[in-house]
Amino acid sequence: MKLDLSVVPFSRYGSYFALSRLPQSEKRSEGLYLRMIRGGDEQAGVLFGITLIDPESREALPDYRVEATPVKIRLETRNSWIEWCIPEPDCIRVRGAGIGMKLTAELSAYDYAMPYQERGWELNSFSREVRILLSPLAGHFEPDVVWGGLRAKHISFEMIPDGETGSFDLSLEEYRTVLGQRDRYSYEEAEAMVSQDWEQWLARTIRTEEDWEEARTLAAYITWSCVVRADGYLSRAAMYMSKNWMTNIWSWDHCFNAMALAGTNPDLAWDQFAIFFDRQDESGMLPDFLNDKYALWNCCKPPIHGWTLKWMMENSSAVTDTRLQEIYEPLSKWTTWWFRYRDDDGDGIPQYNHGNDSGWDNSTAFLTDIPVESPDLSAFLVIQMEVLATAALRLGLSEESERWAVRGQELLQKLIGHFWDEREGRFTAMRSGSHERSAGDSLLTFVPIVLGSRLPGSIREKLIADLKQPGRFLTGNGLATESTSSPYYAADGYWRGPIWAPSTMLIVEGIRGAGDEEFASELARRFCRMAAKSGMAENFDALTGEGLRDRAFTWTSSVFLLLAGKCREEANFKISAEKMEK
């Protein structure tokens, strides 16, 4: 598989390093850059600009070919080349033949560089809160550092091939305080190390039909390369949403990544699911997002965690009794939080205070005013209380199990009575308190289909019939997030039109639970065909299927794998059934 570094960064499992081809901007020219994604999307930035240079004249060589695979990057001119690989999460190896390389640091704060014992030069990057040791293993290493009294004015390093061998070898190591010991190994051994790690991950990735094998490999690479190791504020290994610019984990995105890992990598799956509960507030609230440096508490995300836990319990062995015991109280607190702190009018129907709380940031459900009582929120909480009832029973807490079951049934009845408009045959979202109806025609109001068979048959049938209606939400690529005939629809309108992986997964599972396997399968296939063609984008133009925004997103990759894997199972079952009939 070949990677387009302007779309998919080059990295590896566990690493905070990423190499990307960045476009021209006011701050930098177009080119290849080594980035450090620590500190979240507000801080993550460039460590070095990478320039190929003539070893004699030291002039820049702008014309070179780039070939990137999951294992290495190769930069080639006519008679020379440079290769990069990341054998360990905190170490990069670079070798070259017949050509030189210049690394120019992008400076801020108090950044400086100086010799580090006999091992090379240390760059101390204050803004990234790391130190980088550059160790020449072969060739000539030439630093160019200009001190400015408080910080360096300029830092660059040139690697020039050795005159006899015509090659160079360079190691870059990341650390926070002091450098640890590391076994030395050849570049060939380094490349073999990362190759083995990648191949093992790919082998454990959900299988798909052969037509989608290339897309499967891309999805596998994005999920593998976007994991960062536990460090700082991250209590566990965490699969970031991307290593482009959305370098955090959000408190509903992680659920889809956990689901895709549950069947083949249950330990890592559980880490993805549980990590937000490690940082849960005493009130029960979960933060909006996490990175290695901090958590954001200004908003949260929808409580799909019960829905996720139920799916993992039914489709994998990831949820052991020990893990269920671990999560039971935190999930209980998270459920109670919504009723205690997000029901301002006291009607027993929790609210979203902002679109960001729903995950559908700018959905038209929030256009009229806030806070908003949205039917998806109550639907998630119904499922969450049912799962808590199941968990309590499994843990021997029969009285608590009964209480959760009763509360879930009561909320289900309230949901239908409060949100279902019998005259129009649809769920509505409304402002809390006044219950003024929200504007627009958002797919968000169809998310209660996740309740599946719990909904009355007439409601299930009407929801599915409306979703099948051409010219509203249904397109050749799946379900738009705002009706394509709505005045608020925008092709690149974020949650006002584009197709998203999470909304697709939630609704497909709901439709399947409601009994319409054929329609669920068709929606899944439309989404998978689109992703296979356009890549694992953050979202997609609902009409053209074009990938939009960040085009190397993990929850899209995970949902693709989940849906494509299910399609493969269905196809194999159909083939087996046909053989049985013959």
Coordinates of C-alpha atoms in Angstrom, one line a residue:
M1 CA 0.0 0.0 0.0
K2 CA 1.3 3.4 -1.0
L3 CA 0.5 6.4 1.3
D4 CA -0.2 10.0 0.1
L5 CA 1.6 12.0 2.8
S6 CA -0.6 15.0 2.1
V7 CA -3.6 13.0 3.2
V8 CA -2.3 10.2 5.6
P9 CA 0.6 11.0 7.9
F10 CA 3.4 8.5 8.3
S11 CA 3.7 7.2 11.8
R12 CA 3.5 4.0 13.8
Y13 CA 1.7 2.4 16.8
G14 CA 2.6 4.2 20.0
S15 CA 4.5 7.1 18.5
Y16 CA 3.9 10.8 18.9
F17 CA 6.1 11.4 15.8
A18 CA 4.4 12.0 12.4
L19 CA 5.8 12.9 9.0
S20 CA 3.5 14.8 6.7
R21 CA 3.5 16.7 3.4
L22 CA 2.1 20.1 4.4
P23 CA 0.7 22.7 2.0
Q24 CA 2.2 26.2 1.6
S25 CA 1.1 28.7 4.3
E26 CA 2.1 32.1 5.7
K27 CA 4.4 30.3 8.1
R28 CA 6.1 27.6 5.9
S29 CA 6.6 26.5 2.4
E30 CA 5.1 23.4 0.9
G31 CA 7.1 20.3 1.7
L32 CA 7.8 17.4 4.0
Y33 CA 7.9 17.9 7.7
L34 CA 8.6 15.9 10.9
R35 CA 5.9 16.7 13.4
M36 CA 5.3 16.1 17.1
I37 CA 1.7 15.6 18.0
R38 CA 2.0 16.1 21.8
G39 CA -0.2 18.6 23.5
G40 CA -3.4 18.1 21.4
D41 CA -4.5 19.9 18.3
E42 CA -3.8 23.3 19.8
Q43 CA -0.1 22.6 20.3
A44 CA 0.9 19.8 18.0
G45 CA 3.2 21.2 15.3
V46 CA 6.4 20.9 13.3
L47 CA 9.7 19.9 14.7
F48 CA 11.7 20.0 11.5
G49 CA 11.4 20.9 7.9
I50 CA 13.1 18.3 5.7
T51 CA 15.2 19.4 2.8
L52 CA 17.2 17.2 0.4
I53 CA 20.6 18.8 -0.4
D54 CA 23.5 18.3 -2.8
P55 CA 26.3 16.9 -0.6
E56 CA 28.9 19.1 -2.4
S57 CA 27.2 22.5 -3.0
R58 CA 24.7 22.1 -0.1
E59 CA 22.0 23.6 -2.3
A60 CA 18.4 22.3 -1.9
L61 CA 17.1 19.7 -4.3
P62 CA 13.4 20.3 -4.6
D63 CA 12.7 17.7 -7.2
Y64 CA 12.5 14.2 -5.7
R65 CA 10.0 11.3 -5.6
V66 CA 8.3 10.3 -2.5
E67 CA 7.2 6.7 -1.9
A68 CA 5.6 6.0 1.5
T69 CA 4.4 2.6 2.8
P70 CA 3.3 1.7 6.3
V71 CA 6.9 0.6 7.1
K72 CA 9.1 3.4 5.5
I73 CA 9.3 6.5 3.5
R74 CA 11.8 6.6 0.6
L75 CA 12.8 9.9 -1.0
E76 CA 14.5 9.4 -4.4
T77 CA 16.4 11.6 -6.9
R78 CA 18.0 10.2 -10.0
N79 CA 21.0 8.5 -8.4
S80 CA 20.4 8.8 -4.7
W81 CA 17.9 8.2 -1.9
I82 CA 16.9 8.7 1.7
E83 CA 14.8 6.3 3.8
W84 CA 12.9 6.9 7.1
C85 CA 11.4 4.3 9.4
I86 CA 10.1 4.4 13.0
P87 CA 11.3 1.2 14.7
E88 CA 10.2 2.2 18.2
P89 CA 7.6 4.7 19.2
D90 CA 10.2 7.2 20.5
C91 CA 12.9 6.6 17.9
I92 CA 13.3 7.4 14.2
R93 CA 16.1 6.1 11.9
V94 CA 17.1 7.8 8.7
R95 CA 19.7 6.6 6.2
G96 CA 20.7 8.0 2.9
A97 CA 23.0 7.3 0.0
G98 CA 24.5 9.8 -2.5
I99 CA 22.6 12.7 -1.1
G100 CA 22.5 15.0 1.9
M101 CA 19.7 16.1 4.2
K102 CA 19.0 19.2 6.1
L103 CA 16.6 19.4 9.1
T104 CA 15.5 22.9 10.0
A105 CA 13.8 23.4 13.4
E106 CA 10.6 25.4 13.7
L107 CA 11.3 27.4 16.8
S108 CA 9.1 29.0 19.5
A109 CA 9.3 29.8 23.2
Y110 CA 12.8 29.2 24.6
D111 CA 13.9 26.5 22.2
Y112 CA 17.6 25.8 22.0
A113 CA 20.1 23.1 20.9
M114 CA 23.5 22.1 22.3
P115 CA 25.9 19.1 22.2
Y116 CA 24.8 16.1 24.3
Q117 CA 27.9 14.3 25.7
E118 CA 29.5 12.4 22.9
R119 CA 26.2 11.2 21.5
G120 CA 25.1 14.1 19.2
W121 CA 23.1 17.2 19.6
E122 CA 20.0 17.8 21.7
L123 CA 17.1 20.0 20.6
N124 CA 15.0 21.2 23.6
S125 CA 11.6 22.0 22.2
F126 CA 9.6 24.0 24.9
S127 CA 6.4 24.2 23.0
R128 CA 6.3 20.5 22.4
E129 CA 7.6 19.7 25.9
V130 CA 10.1 17.2 24.5
R131 CA 13.8 16.9 23.8
I132 CA 15.1 15.3 20.7
L133 CA 18.6 13.8 20.5
L134 CA 20.1 13.6 17.0
S135 CA 22.8 11.0 16.9
P136 CA 24.9 10.5 13.7
L137 CA 25.7 6.8 13.3
A138 CA 27.5 7.2 10.0
G139 CA 28.3 10.2 7.8
H140 CA 29.1 13.8 8.7
F141 CA 26.8 15.7 11.0
E142 CA 27.0 19.5 10.8
P143 CA 24.9 21.7 13.2
D144 CA 24.1 25.3 12.5
V145 CA 22.9 26.9 15.8
V146 CA 22.6 30.6 16.4
W147 CA 22.0 31.6 20.0
G148 CA 20.0 34.8 20.7
G149 CA 20.4 35.3 24.4
L150 CA 17.2 33.8 25.6
R151 CA 16.4 31.3 22.8
A152 CA 18.0 30.1 19.6
K153 CA 17.5 32.3 16.6
H154 CA 18.1 29.5 14.2
I155 CA 18.7 25.7 14.5
S156 CA 19.4 23.4 11.6
F157 CA 21.4 20.2 11.1
E158 CA 22.9 18.7 8.0
M159 CA 23.7 15.1 7.4
I160 CA 26.3 14.6 4.7
P161 CA 27.2 11.1 3.3
D162 CA 30.6 9.7 4.2
G163 CA 33.2 10.2 1.5
E164 CA 34.2 6.6 1.4
T165 CA 30.8 4.8 1.7
G166 CA 28.7 7.6 0.2
S167 CA 26.0 7.1 2.9
F168 CA 24.8 8.3 6.2
D169 CA 22.8 7.0 9.1
L170 CA 21.0 9.1 11.7
S171 CA 19.0 8.4 14.8
L172 CA 16.4 10.8 16.4
E173 CA 15.2 9.9 19.9
E174 CA 12.5 11.6 21.9
Y175 CA 12.5 12.0 25.7
R176 CA 11.2 14.4 28.3
T177 CA 13.9 14.6 30.9
V178 CA 17.0 12.4 30.5
L179 CA 17.8 9.9 27.8
G180 CA 17.5 6.2 28.6
Q181 CA 19.5 3.3 27.3
R182 CA 18.7 1.8 24.0
D183 CA 20.1 -1.2 22.2
R184 CA 21.8 -0.3 19.0
Y185 CA 20.8 -2.0 15.8
S186 CA 21.3 -1.6 12.1
Y187 CA 18.8 0.3 9.9
E188 CA 17.9 -3.1 8.3
E189 CA 17.0 -4.4 11.8
A190 CA 15.1 -1.2 12.5
E191 CA 13.0 -1.6 9.4
A192 CA 12.4 -5.3 10.2
M193 CA 11.1 -4.4 13.7
V194 CA 8.4 -2.0 12.4
S195 CA 7.5 -4.3 9.5
Q196 CA 6.8 -7.1 12.0
D197 CA 4.6 -4.9 14.2
W198 CA 2.6 -3.7 11.2
E199 CA 2.1 -7.1 9.7
Q200 CA 0.9 -8.5 13.1
W201 CA -1.7 -5.7 13.3
L202 CA -2.9 -6.2 9.8
A203 CA -3.3 -9.9 10.4
R204 CA -5.5 -9.2 13.4
T205 CA -7.7 -6.6 11.6
I206 CA -11.3 -7.5 10.7
R207 CA -11.5 -9.3 7.4
T208 CA -13.5 -7.9 4.5
E209 CA -14.5 -9.0 1.0
E210 CA -11.6 -9.1 -1.5
D211 CA -13.0 -6.1 -3.4
W212 CA -12.4 -4.0 -0.3
E213 CA -9.0 -5.4 0.7
E214 CA -7.1 -2.2 -0.3
A215 CA -9.5 -0.1 1.8
R216 CA -9.2 -2.6 4.6
T217 CA -5.4 -2.2 4.6
L218 CA -5.7 1.6 4.6
A219 CA -8.2 1.5 7.5
A220 CA -5.8 -0.9 9.4
Y221 CA -2.9 1.4 8.8
I222 CA -4.8 4.5 10.0
T223 CA -6.0 2.8 13.2
W224 CA -2.5 1.2 13.9
S225 CA -0.5 4.4 13.2
C226 CA -2.9 6.6 15.2
V227 CA -2.4 4.8 18.6
V228 CA -0.1 6.7 21.0
R229 CA 1.4 5.2 24.1
A230 CA 0.1 5.9 27.6
D231 CA 1.9 9.0 28.8
G232 CA 1.1 12.2 30.8
Y233 CA -2.7 12.6 31.1
L234 CA -3.3 9.4 29.1
S235 CA -3.7 6.5 31.5
R236 CA -3.8 3.9 28.7
A237 CA -2.7 3.5 25.1
A238 CA -5.1 5.7 23.1
M239 CA -6.2 5.7 19.5
Y240 CA -6.2 9.3 18.4
M241 CA -8.8 10.4 15.9
S242 CA -6.1 11.4 13.5
K243 CA -2.4 12.3 13.4
N244 CA -3.2 15.2 11.0
W245 CA -4.7 17.8 13.2
M246 CA -7.4 16.2 15.3
T247 CA -4.8 14.9 17.7
N248 CA -7.0 14.0 20.7
I249 CA -9.5 11.4 21.7
W250 CA -13.1 12.5 22.1
S251 CA -15.6 10.8 24.5
W252 CA -17.7 9.1 21.9
D253 CA -15.2 8.6 19.1
H254 CA -13.3 6.2 21.3
C255 CA -16.4 3.9 21.5
F256 CA -16.3 3.0 17.8
N257 CA -12.6 2.3 17.9
A258 CA -13.1 0.0 20.8
M259 CA -15.8 -1.9 18.9
A260 CA -13.6 -2.5 15.9
L261 CA -10.9 -3.9 18.2
A262 CA -13.1 -5.9 20.5
G263 CA -13.1 -9.1 18.5
T264 CA -9.4 -9.3 17.6
N265 CA -7.6 -7.2 20.2
P266 CA -9.8 -7.2 23.4
D267 CA -7.2 -5.8 25.8
L268 CA -6.6 -2.7 23.6
A269 CA -10.3 -2.5 22.9
W270 CA -11.0 -2.2 26.6
D271 CA -8.4 0.4 27.0
Q272 CA -10.1 2.5 24.4
F273 CA -13.5 2.1 26.1
A274 CA -12.3 2.6 29.7
I275 CA -9.9 5.5 29.3
F276 CA -12.4 8.3 29.7
F277 CA -13.7 6.7 32.9
D278 CA -10.2 6.8 34.3
R279 CA -10.6 10.7 34.1
Q280 CA -14.2 10.9 35.2
D281 CA -15.2 13.9 37.3
E282 CA -16.6 13.3 40.8
S283 CA -19.9 14.5 39.5
G284 CA -20.0 11.7 37.0
M285 CA -19.3 13.9 34.0
L286 CA -16.8 12.6 31.3
P287 CA -14.6 15.2 29.6
D288 CA -15.1 16.2 26.0
F289 CA -11.7 15.1 24.9
L290 CA -8.3 14.0 26.2
N291 CA -4.7 14.1 25.1
D292 CA -1.4 13.5 26.8
K293 CA -1.4 17.0 28.3
Y294 CA -5.0 17.8 29.5
A295 CA -8.7 17.2 29.3
L296 CA -11.4 19.7 28.1
W297 CA -14.5 20.0 30.4
N298 CA -16.4 22.8 28.6
C299 CA -18.7 20.2 27.1
C300 CA -19.1 16.5 26.8
K301 CA -20.4 13.9 24.3
P302 CA -23.5 11.8 24.1
P303 CA -23.8 8.7 26.5
I304 CA -23.4 6.0 23.8
H305 CA -21.3 4.1 26.3
G306 CA -24.1 1.7 27.4
W307 CA -24.9 1.1 23.7
T308 CA -21.2 0.3 23.1
L309 CA -20.8 -1.9 26.1
K310 CA -23.9 -3.9 25.1
W311 CA -22.5 -4.4 21.6
M312 CA -19.1 -5.5 23.0
M313 CA -20.8 -7.9 25.4
E314 CA -22.8 -9.5 22.6
N315 CA -20.1 -9.5 19.9
S316 CA -16.8 -10.2 21.7
S317 CA -15.2 -11.7 24.8
A318 CA -13.7 -8.3 25.8
V319 CA -16.1 -7.6 28.7
T320 CA -15.0 -10.0 31.4
D321 CA -16.6 -10.1 34.8
T322 CA -13.6 -8.2 36.2
R323 CA -14.0 -5.5 33.6
L324 CA -17.8 -5.3 34.1
Q325 CA -17.1 -4.8 37.8
E326 CA -14.6 -2.0 36.9
I327 CA -17.0 -0.1 34.8
Y328 CA -20.3 -0.6 36.6
E329 CA -20.1 2.3 39.1
P330 CA -18.5 4.8 36.7
L331 CA -21.2 4.0 34.1
S332 CA -23.9 4.4 36.8
K333 CA -22.5 7.8 37.8
W334 CA -22.3 8.9 34.1
T335 CA -26.0 8.0 33.7
T336 CA -27.1 9.7 36.8
W337 CA -25.2 12.9 35.9
W338 CA -27.5 13.6 33.0
F339 CA -30.6 13.6 35.1
R340 CA -29.0 15.5 38.0
Y341 CA -27.2 18.2 36.0
R342 CA -28.9 18.3 32.6
D343 CA -32.6 18.6 33.2
D344 CA -33.2 22.3 33.9
D345 CA -37.0 22.2 33.5
G346 CA -37.3 19.1 35.7
D347 CA -39.5 17.2 33.3
G348 CA -37.4 14.0 33.5
I349 CA -36.0 14.5 30.0
P350 CA -32.3 15.4 29.9
Q351 CA -31.0 18.1 27.6
Y352 CA -27.9 19.0 25.6
N353 CA -26.6 22.5 26.6
H354 CA -24.7 22.8 23.3
G355 CA -24.5 21.0 20.0
N356 CA -21.0 19.9 20.9
D357 CA -22.5 17.8 23.8
S358 CA -24.5 15.8 21.2
G359 CA -21.4 15.2 19.0
W360 CA -23.5 16.8 16.2
D361 CA -21.9 20.2 16.8
N362 CA -23.8 22.5 14.3
S363 CA -26.8 20.3 13.7
T364 CA -30.0 22.2 12.9
A365 CA -31.5 20.7 16.1
F366 CA -29.5 23.5 17.9
L367 CA -30.3 26.3 15.4
T368 CA -33.3 27.8 17.2
D369 CA -32.0 28.0 20.7
I370 CA -30.3 26.1 23.6
P371 CA -30.6 24.0 25.7
V372 CA -32.1 21.3 23.5
E373 CA -34.1 18.2 24.5
S374 CA -33.2 15.8 21.7
P375 CA -34.7 12.3 21.4
D376 CA -31.4 10.6 20.7
L377 CA -30.2 11.5 24.2
S378 CA -33.1 9.8 25.9
A379 CA -32.8 6.8 23.6
F380 CA -29.1 6.4 24.6
L381 CA -30.0 6.6 28.3
V382 CA -32.7 4.0 27.9
I383 CA -30.2 1.6 26.5
Q384 CA -27.6 2.6 29.1
M385 CA -30.0 1.9 32.0
E386 CA -30.9 -1.5 30.4
V387 CA -27.2 -2.4 30.2
L388 CA -26.7 -1.3 33.8
A389 CA -29.6 -3.6 34.7
T390 CA -28.0 -6.5 32.9
A391 CA -24.6 -5.7 34.4
A392 CA -26.0 -5.5 38.0
L393 CA -27.7 -8.9 37.6
R394 CA -24.5 -10.4 36.3
L395 CA -22.7 -8.9 39.3
G396 CA -25.2 -10.3 41.8
L397 CA -26.9 -6.9 42.5
S398 CA -30.5 -8.0 41.9
E399 CA -32.2 -5.1 43.5
E400 CA -30.1 -2.5 41.6
S401 CA -30.8 -4.5 38.5
E402 CA -34.6 -4.2 39.0
R403 CA -34.3 -0.4 39.7
W404 CA -32.3 0.2 36.5
A405 CA -34.8 -1.9 34.5
V406 CA -37.8 0.1 35.8
R407 CA -36.1 3.4 35.2
G408 CA -35.3 2.4 31.6
Q409 CA -38.9 1.5 30.9
E410 CA -40.1 4.7 32.5
L411 CA -37.8 6.8 30.3
L412 CA -38.8 4.9 27.2
Q413 CA -42.4 5.7 27.7
K414 CA -41.5 9.4 28.5
L415 CA -39.4 9.5 25.3
I416 CA -42.3 8.4 23.1
G417 CA -44.8 10.6 24.8
H418 CA -42.5 13.7 24.8
F419 CA -40.8 13.5 21.4
W420 CA -43.1 11.5 19.0
D421 CA -45.3 13.8 16.9
E422 CA -48.3 11.5 16.1
R423 CA -49.7 13.8 13.5
E424 CA -46.5 14.2 11.5
G425 CA -45.2 10.7 12.3
R426 CA -41.7 11.8 13.5
F427 CA -39.5 12.4 16.5
T428 CA -38.8 16.1 17.1
A429 CA -36.1 18.0 19.0
M430 CA -37.1 21.0 21.1
R431 CA -35.8 23.7 23.4
S432 CA -35.9 22.7 27.0
G433 CA -38.5 24.6 29.1
S434 CA -40.5 26.2 26.3
H435 CA -40.5 23.0 24.2
E436 CA -40.3 25.2 21.1
R437 CA -39.6 22.9 18.2
S438 CA -36.1 23.0 16.6
A439 CA -35.6 24.2 13.0
G440 CA -34.4 22.1 10.1
D441 CA -34.7 18.4 9.2
S442 CA -31.8 16.7 11.0
L443 CA -31.0 13.0 10.8
L444 CA -30.3 13.4 14.6
T445 CA -34.1 13.0 15.3
F446 CA -33.9 9.5 13.6
V447 CA -31.2 8.2 15.9
P448 CA -33.8 6.8 18.3
I449 CA -34.0 3.9 15.9
V450 CA -31.1 2.6 18.0
L451 CA -33.9 1.4 20.3
G452 CA -34.8 -1.2 17.6
S453 CA -37.6 -3.6 18.8
R454 CA -38.2 -1.6 22.0
L455 CA -40.1 1.0 19.9
P456 CA -43.7 0.3 18.9
G457 CA -44.0 -1.4 15.5
S458 CA -45.8 1.6 13.9
I459 CA -43.0 4.0 15.0
R460 CA -40.3 1.7 13.7
E461 CA -42.0 1.2 10.4
K462 CA -42.5 5.0 9.9
L463 CA -38.9 5.8 10.8
I464 CA -37.5 3.3 8.4
A465 CA -40.0 4.2 5.6
D466 CA -38.9 7.9 5.9
L467 CA -35.2 6.9 5.8
K468 CA -35.9 4.9 2.6
Q469 CA -37.5 7.9 1.0
P470 CA -35.4 9.2 -1.9
G471 CA -34.6 12.9 -2.0
R472 CA -34.7 13.3 1.8
F473 CA -31.8 11.7 3.7
L474 CA -31.1 8.7 1.5
T475 CA -28.5 9.1 -1.2
G476 CA -26.4 6.7 -3.3
N477 CA -23.7 6.9 -0.6
G478 CA -25.9 6.5 2.5
L479 CA -27.7 8.9 4.9
A480 CA -27.1 12.6 4.8
T481 CA -27.1 14.3 8.2
E482 CA -29.5 17.0 7.1
S483 CA -32.2 16.4 4.5
T484 CA -30.9 17.2 1.1
S485 CA -34.1 19.1 0.4
S486 CA -33.7 21.2 3.6
P487 CA -32.9 24.9 3.2
Y488 CA -30.1 24.4 5.7
Y489 CA -28.4 21.5 3.7
A490 CA -24.8 22.2 2.8
A491 CA -22.5 19.8 0.9
D492 CA -19.6 20.6 3.2
G493 CA -21.8 21.7 6.1
Y494 CA -20.3 19.4 8.8
W495 CA -23.4 18.0 10.6
R496 CA -25.7 19.8 8.2
G497 CA -25.4 17.5 5.2
P498 CA -22.3 15.3 5.0
I499 CA -22.4 11.6 5.7
W500 CA -20.6 10.6 8.9
A501 CA -19.4 7.2 10.1
P502 CA -20.9 7.3 13.6
S503 CA -24.4 8.3 12.5
T504 CA -24.3 5.6 9.9
M505 CA -23.2 2.9 12.4
L506 CA -25.8 3.9 15.0
I507 CA -28.6 3.9 12.5
V508 CA -27.6 0.7 10.7
E509 CA -27.4 -1.1 14.0
G510 CA -30.8 0.3 15.0
I511 CA -32.4 -0.7 11.7
R512 CA -31.0 -4.2 12.0
G513 CA -32.4 -4.3 15.6
A514 CA -35.7 -3.2 14.3
G515 CA -35.8 -6.2 12.0
D516 CA -35.0 -4.8 8.5
E517 CA -31.8 -6.6 7.8
E518 CA -31.9 -5.9 4.1
F519 CA -32.0 -2.1 4.4
A520 CA -29.4 -2.2 7.1
S521 CA -27.1 -4.2 4.8
E522 CA -27.7 -1.9 1.9
L523 CA -26.8 1.2 3.9
A524 CA -23.7 -0.5 5.2
R525 CA -22.6 -1.4 1.6
R526 CA -23.2 2.1 0.4
F527 CA -21.1 3.5 3.1
C528 CA -18.3 1.0 2.5
R529 CA -18.2 1.5 -1.2
M530 CA -17.9 5.3 -0.6
A531 CA -15.1 4.9 1.9
A532 CA -13.3 2.4 -0.3
K533 CA -13.4 4.9 -3.1
S534 CA -12.8 8.2 -1.2
G535 CA -10.7 7.1 1.8
M536 CA -11.3 7.2 5.5
A537 CA -12.4 10.8 5.7
E538 CA -13.8 12.6 8.7
N539 CA -17.0 13.0 6.7
F540 CA -18.3 12.8 3.1
D541 CA -20.3 14.8 0.6
A542 CA -23.6 13.0 0.7
L543 CA -24.3 13.4 -3.0
T544 CA -20.8 12.9 -4.6
G545 CA -19.2 10.7 -1.9
E546 CA -16.1 13.0 -1.9
G547 CA -14.0 12.8 1.3
L548 CA -14.1 16.0 3.3
R549 CA -12.0 17.6 6.1
D550 CA -9.5 15.3 7.7
R551 CA -9.1 12.3 5.3
A552 CA -7.3 9.9 7.7
F553 CA -9.8 9.5 10.5
T554 CA -9.9 6.5 12.9
W555 CA -13.6 6.3 13.7
T556 CA -14.3 6.2 10.0
S557 CA -11.7 3.5 9.6
S558 CA -13.2 1.5 12.5
V559 CA -16.8 1.9 11.2
F560 CA -15.7 0.8 7.8
L561 CA -14.1 -2.3 9.2
L562 CA -17.1 -3.1 11.3
L563 CA -19.6 -2.7 8.5
A564 CA -17.5 -4.3 5.9
G565 CA -16.8 -7.2 8.2
K566 CA -20.5 -7.7 8.7
C567 CA -21.1 -7.5 4.9
R568 CA -18.5 -10.3 4.5
E569 CA -20.3 -12.4 7.1
E570 CA -23.6 -11.9 5.4
A571 CA -22.1 -12.8 2.0
N572 CA -20.5 -15.9 3.3
F573 CA -23.7 -17.0 5.0
K574 CA -25.7 -16.5 1.8
I575 CA -23.2 -18.6 -0.2
S576 CA -23.4 -21.3 2.5
A577 CA -27.2 -21.2 2.4
E578 CA -27.2 -21.5 -1.4
K579 CA -24.9 -24.5 -1.3
M580 CA -27.1 -26.1 1.3
E581 CA -30.1 -25.7 -0.9
K582 CA -28.3 -27.4 -3.8

